Amino acid sequence: MQRSEVVIHSTLLVATIFILSCYFFQLPIEANNKDFGFSINLIHRHSLQSPFYNPNSSQVERRLNQIGKTGMVPDTGGYLMKISYGTPPVEILSLIDSGSDISWIQCLPCTKCIPTQCPPFNPKHSKTFEYIPCPTSTSSSSSSSENNNPLVSKPCPYEVRYLDDGYSRGEFVKDTITIGSPSQKVTFPGFVFGCGHDNGGKLPHKSGGLIGFGPDDVSFISQLSSSIKGKFSFCFAPITSSSHGKLSFGSEAVISGPGVVSTPLILADYYYVMLDGISIGTQRLKYVPTISNNDESTRKVTFRERIMLDSGTTYIYLPLSFHVQVEVAIMKQIKLKPVKNHLPFTLCYPSTLRNSDIPKIIFHFAGGADVELTMHNIFNPIQHHLCLGILQIFHEEHAPIYGNLAMTDFLVGFDLVEKKVSFKRMDCSRS
């Protein structure tokens, strides 16, 4: 599949989630209070802080590697966090993705594991590791002892698949996780995740696993929700920064002060906000999504002007018809002549393009939340040119996506209790 076509998430669960639902409880922490909060570092895959940083790779090559991020598994443009599993704790560098729900790591024994700098987790070395039993009916050929028990417990299997052909298969398990800064370690016992014995496809970064930040009950955020009061925030540092970004939880994720704008959060299969339109200079474009039928009631439920906020996708993706309007408006207000395209980018300029050359580009979200993007939020260096990082969705039924490049140098806070998202311009390299 061409990367430019992979713009939404697709997760297939082969486990019977309803059987497991009793395990997806909100985890207690060892010290819990109403003002509890903590922060950890975020590392961009290609930043100088990344253990995967290739000093022989140019910035152009690193940007090219981000093209067509799938959204559900950060291909090469995602952010990573350090998280430790088990007792004693074993640190595993993992991708964060607000477009996925299941967290998983590579585990021994490996039927197939992706080559990695992080060795697969060995459950036998953890004192707190437990398999999650999955009740199944016994067959007529079962032993007499089994026949006395209508249910036989077996490990509950899971399977996740992604549109870029990546996948992970294994069993649902639970163990203690430890996260936080060196000066503030926080322990969460009984965290439910996938122990992957068969992992493959185009899974990224050669990291040890993925942390699902989505809204489903099984997600990392949902399991920690009672401790962090449903609050978390990202502050993504630019790829060129020599500093870390920041991921905050609980009281430390509260965004306040001058410059904060907020918009209602729609909790569905992913995190959505309502997009009213986009201003290009003095021209305001109203976002009216294309609908594939004439049923107005269906449109209100399914197609509304929502856009997905996805930390695991690099670029902004818009429906084809609206993307054309945005691109034409930008072309009209930039005096420089466009250069040859670098697909999937369809609008590129000479590298002499400066921030003063481009018009103000403002995303208007519901509730009056206007978010103005700078040049580095929307233009990318590609082969000595600068290309617009606003791409088109090829399937109109797919939701638009607001990716992590547009969130760079913004403090983006999610409040799942009050159901709102807040934005504040911030130098995330100094956060």
GROMACS .gro file of C-alpha atoms in nm, residues 92-300:
model
  209
   92ILE     CA    1   1.140  -0.035   2.729
   93LEU     CA    2   1.137   0.260   2.490
   94SER     CA    3   0.788   0.267   2.340
   95LEU     CA    4   0.593   0.467   2.084
   96ILE     CA    5   0.298   0.674   2.201
   97ASP     CA    6  -0.009   0.684   1.981
   98SER     CA    7  -0.338   0.857   2.064
   99GLY     CA    8  -0.490   0.676   1.766
  100SER     CA    9  -0.444   0.329   1.922
  101ASP     CA   10  -0.593   0.172   2.231
  102ILE     CA   11  -0.399  -0.146   2.305
  103SER     CA   12  -0.054  -0.117   2.455
  104TRP     CA   13   0.181  -0.402   2.375
  105ILE     CA   14   0.546  -0.504   2.398
  106GLN     CA   15   0.754  -0.780   2.243
  107CYS     CA   16   0.774  -1.080   2.473
  108LEU     CA   17   0.963  -1.404   2.502
  109PRO     CA   18   0.923  -1.666   2.374
  110CYS     CA   19   0.932  -1.507   2.028
  111THR     CA   20   0.771  -1.683   1.735
  112LYS     CA   21   0.870  -1.375   1.539
  113CYS     CA   22   1.004  -1.059   1.696
  114ILE     CA   23   1.122  -0.745   1.523
  115PRO     CA   24   1.498  -0.682   1.555
  116THR     CA   25   1.539  -0.419   1.823
  117GLN     CA   26   1.782  -0.245   2.052
  118CYS     CA   27   1.538  -0.337   2.331
  119PRO     CA   28   1.549  -0.713   2.400
  120PRO     CA   29   1.204  -0.875   2.424
  121PHE     CA   30   1.053  -0.871   2.772
  122ASN     CA   31   1.098  -1.198   2.960
  123PRO     CA   32   0.788  -1.265   3.175
  124LYS     CA   33   0.975  -1.529   3.378
  125HIS     CA   34   1.196  -1.257   3.527
  126SER     CA   35   0.905  -1.056   3.669
  127LYS     CA   36   0.762  -1.139   4.013
  128THR     CA   37   0.438  -0.949   3.939
  129PHE     CA   38   0.360  -1.082   3.589
  130GLU     CA   39   0.025  -1.258   3.540
  131TYR     CA   40  -0.158  -1.401   3.241
  132ILE     CA   41  -0.521  -1.297   3.215
  133PRO     CA   42  -0.747  -1.605   3.208
  134CYS     CA   43  -0.994  -1.624   2.921
  135PRO     CA   44  -1.295  -1.846   3.009
  136THR     CA   45  -1.390  -2.096   2.739
  137SER     CA   46  -1.647  -2.375   2.734
  138THR     CA   47  -1.510  -2.727   2.773
  139SER     CA   48  -1.554  -2.986   2.503
  140SER     CA   49  -1.708  -3.327   2.547
  141SER     CA   50  -1.364  -3.484   2.533
  142SER     CA   51  -1.241  -3.290   2.835
  143SER     CA   52  -1.112  -3.472   3.138
  144SER     CA   53  -1.344  -3.549   3.428
  145SER     CA   54  -1.188  -3.277   3.642
  146GLU     CA   55  -1.253  -3.026   3.365
  147ASN     CA   56  -1.611  -3.150   3.324
  148ASN     CA   57  -1.675  -3.059   3.687
  149ASN     CA   58  -1.593  -2.700   3.594
  150PRO     CA   59  -1.800  -2.544   3.313
  151LEU     CA   60  -1.521  -2.298   3.239
  152VAL     CA   61  -1.155  -2.365   3.173
  153SER     CA   62  -0.914  -2.073   3.198
  154LYS     CA   63  -0.668  -2.017   2.917
  155PRO     CA   64  -0.459  -1.712   2.832
  156CYS     CA   65  -0.669  -1.461   2.639
  157PRO     CA   66  -0.529  -1.400   2.291
  158TYR     CA   67  -0.516  -1.065   2.113
  159GLU     CA   68  -0.429  -0.954   1.765
  160VAL     CA   69  -0.386  -0.599   1.637
  161ARG     CA   70  -0.338  -0.515   1.272
  162TYR     CA   71  -0.262  -0.182   1.110
  163LEU     CA   72  -0.312  -0.043   0.763
  164ASP     CA   73   0.061  -0.038   0.695
  165ASP     CA   74   0.061  -0.421   0.737
  166GLY     CA   75   0.211  -0.402   1.084
  167TYR     CA   76   0.071  -0.640   1.342
  168SER     CA   77   0.118  -0.790   1.686
  169ARG     CA   78  -0.017  -1.119   1.820
  170GLY     CA   79   0.004  -1.269   2.167
  171GLU     CA   80  -0.185  -1.280   2.496
  172PHE     CA   81  -0.336  -1.020   2.722
  173VAL     CA   82  -0.139  -1.003   3.047
  174LYS     CA   83  -0.098  -0.772   3.343
  175ASP     CA   84   0.205  -0.652   3.532
  176THR     CA   85   0.337  -0.355   3.725
  177ILE     CA   86   0.456  -0.057   3.521
  178THR     CA   87   0.683   0.223   3.638
  179ILE     CA   88   0.703   0.564   3.470
  180GLY     CA   89   0.821   0.912   3.558
  181SER     CA   90   1.135   1.120   3.579
  182PRO     CA   91   1.448   1.002   3.764
  183SER     CA   92   1.340   1.217   4.060
  184GLN     CA   93   0.976   1.103   4.055
  185LYS     CA   94   0.905   0.742   3.976
  186VAL     CA   95   0.540   0.634   3.987
  187THR     CA   96   0.426   0.271   4.002
  188PHE     CA   97   0.098   0.135   3.864
  189PRO     CA   98   0.028  -0.231   3.955
  190GLY     CA   99  -0.194  -0.456   3.747
  191PHE     CA  100  -0.157  -0.273   3.414
  192VAL     CA  101  -0.319  -0.470   3.131
  193PHE     CA  102  -0.130  -0.494   2.800
  194GLY     CA  103  -0.049  -0.726   2.516
  195CYS     CA  104   0.249  -0.960   2.541
  196GLY     CA  105   0.341  -0.999   2.175
  197HIS     CA  106   0.510  -1.320   2.063
  198ASP     CA  107   0.451  -1.271   1.690
  199ASN     CA  108   0.516  -0.917   1.565
  200GLY     CA  109   0.590  -0.796   1.218
  201GLY     CA  110   0.513  -0.580   0.919
  202LYS     CA  111   0.629  -0.223   0.897
  203LEU     CA  112   0.639  -0.160   1.268
  204PRO     CA  113   0.859   0.141   1.333
  205HIS     CA  114   1.174   0.247   1.503
  206LYS     CA  115   1.280  -0.094   1.620
  207SER     CA  116   1.137   0.008   1.955
  208GLY     CA  117   1.014  -0.236   2.214
  209GLY     CA  118   0.642  -0.171   2.181
  210LEU     CA  119   0.356   0.075   2.159
  211ILE     CA  120   0.156   0.268   2.420
  212GLY     CA  121  -0.208   0.316   2.324
  213PHE     CA  122  -0.334   0.659   2.433
  214GLY     CA  123  -0.679   0.620   2.275
  215PRO     CA  124  -1.015   0.660   2.454
  216ASP     CA  125  -1.112   0.291   2.482
  217ASP     CA  126  -1.126   0.118   2.822
  218VAL     CA  127  -0.817  -0.092   2.744
  219SER     CA  128  -0.596   0.210   2.671
  220PHE     CA  129  -0.308   0.337   2.884
  221ILE     CA  130  -0.494   0.662   2.957
  222SER     CA  131  -0.819   0.491   3.055
  223GLN     CA  132  -0.646   0.250   3.293
  224LEU     CA  133  -0.468   0.538   3.467
  225SER     CA  134  -0.769   0.770   3.451
  226SER     CA  135  -0.869   0.766   3.819
  227SER     CA  136  -0.516   0.857   3.924
  228ILE     CA  137  -0.459   1.130   3.665
  229LYS     CA  138  -0.819   1.258   3.679
  230GLY     CA  139  -0.858   1.209   3.302
  231LYS     CA  140  -0.594   1.473   3.219
  232PHE     CA  141  -0.284   1.445   3.000
  233SER     CA  142  -0.093   1.680   2.772
  234PHE     CA  143   0.171   1.672   2.498
  235CYS     CA  144   0.439   1.929   2.424
  236PHE     CA  145   0.618   1.812   2.109
  237ALA     CA  146   0.964   1.961   2.053
  238PRO     CA  147   1.071   2.014   1.690
  239ILE     CA  148   1.269   1.741   1.518
  240THR     CA  149   1.567   1.978   1.499
  241SER     CA  150   1.571   2.040   1.874
  242SER     CA  151   1.848   1.903   2.095
  243SER     CA  152   1.603   1.897   2.388
  244HIS     CA  153   1.321   1.666   2.492
  245GLY     CA  154   0.952   1.738   2.461
  246LYS     CA  155   0.722   1.666   2.752
  247LEU     CA  156   0.429   1.438   2.834
  248SER     CA  157   0.236   1.534   3.148
  249PHE     CA  158  -0.041   1.375   3.354
  250GLY     CA  159  -0.288   1.481   3.621
  251SER     CA  160  -0.237   1.820   3.783
  252GLU     CA  161   0.075   1.884   3.574
  253ALA     CA  162  -0.132   1.852   3.255
  254VAL     CA  163  -0.360   2.145   3.341
  255ILE     CA  164  -0.316   2.426   3.086
  256SER     CA  165  -0.386   2.782   3.197
  257GLY     CA  166  -0.273   3.141   3.153
  258PRO     CA  167  -0.268   3.386   2.862
  259GLY     CA  168  -0.303   3.248   2.514
  260VAL     CA  169  -0.497   2.932   2.602
  261VAL     CA  170  -0.784   2.839   2.370
  262SER     CA  171  -1.015   2.542   2.426
  263THR     CA  172  -1.257   2.342   2.215
  264PRO     CA  173  -1.501   2.060   2.299
  265LEU     CA  174  -1.356   1.709   2.280
  266ILE     CA  175  -1.558   1.437   2.110
  267LEU     CA  176  -1.483   1.096   2.258
  268ALA     CA  177  -1.568   0.826   2.007
  269ASP     CA  178  -1.343   0.562   1.851
  270TYR     CA  179  -1.069   0.827   1.856
  271TYR     CA  180  -1.024   1.182   1.988
  272TYR     CA  181  -1.205   1.436   1.770
  273VAL     CA  182  -1.273   1.808   1.768
  274MET     CA  183  -1.502   2.005   1.541
  275LEU     CA  184  -1.334   2.195   1.259
  276ASP     CA  185  -1.525   2.506   1.153
  277GLY     CA  186  -1.280   2.621   0.889
  278ILE     CA  187  -0.931   2.741   0.800
  279SER     CA  188  -0.816   3.097   0.735
  280ILE     CA  189  -0.546   3.157   0.476
  281GLY     CA  190  -0.445   3.520   0.518
  282THR     CA  191  -0.765   3.723   0.491
  283GLN     CA  192  -0.960   3.440   0.324
  284ARG     CA  193  -1.163   3.216   0.552
  285LEU     CA  194  -1.259   2.875   0.412
  286LYS     CA  195  -1.558   2.707   0.573
  287TYR     CA  196  -1.514   2.334   0.618
  288VAL     CA  197  -1.809   2.149   0.469
  289PRO     CA  198  -1.725   1.778   0.442
  290THR     CA  199  -1.830   1.586   0.133
  291ILE     CA  200  -2.104   1.335   0.210
  292SER     CA  201  -2.165   1.018   0.015
  293ASN     CA  202  -2.544   1.017   0.050
  294ASN     CA  203  -2.833   1.258   0.080
  295ASP     CA  204  -2.947   1.147   0.423
  296GLU     CA  205  -2.912   1.458   0.638
  297SER     CA  206  -2.971   1.264   0.961
  298THR     CA  207  -2.683   1.029   0.874
  299ARG     CA  208  -2.461   1.327   0.805
  300LYS     CA  209  -2.529   1.473   1.148
   0.00000   0.00000   0.00000
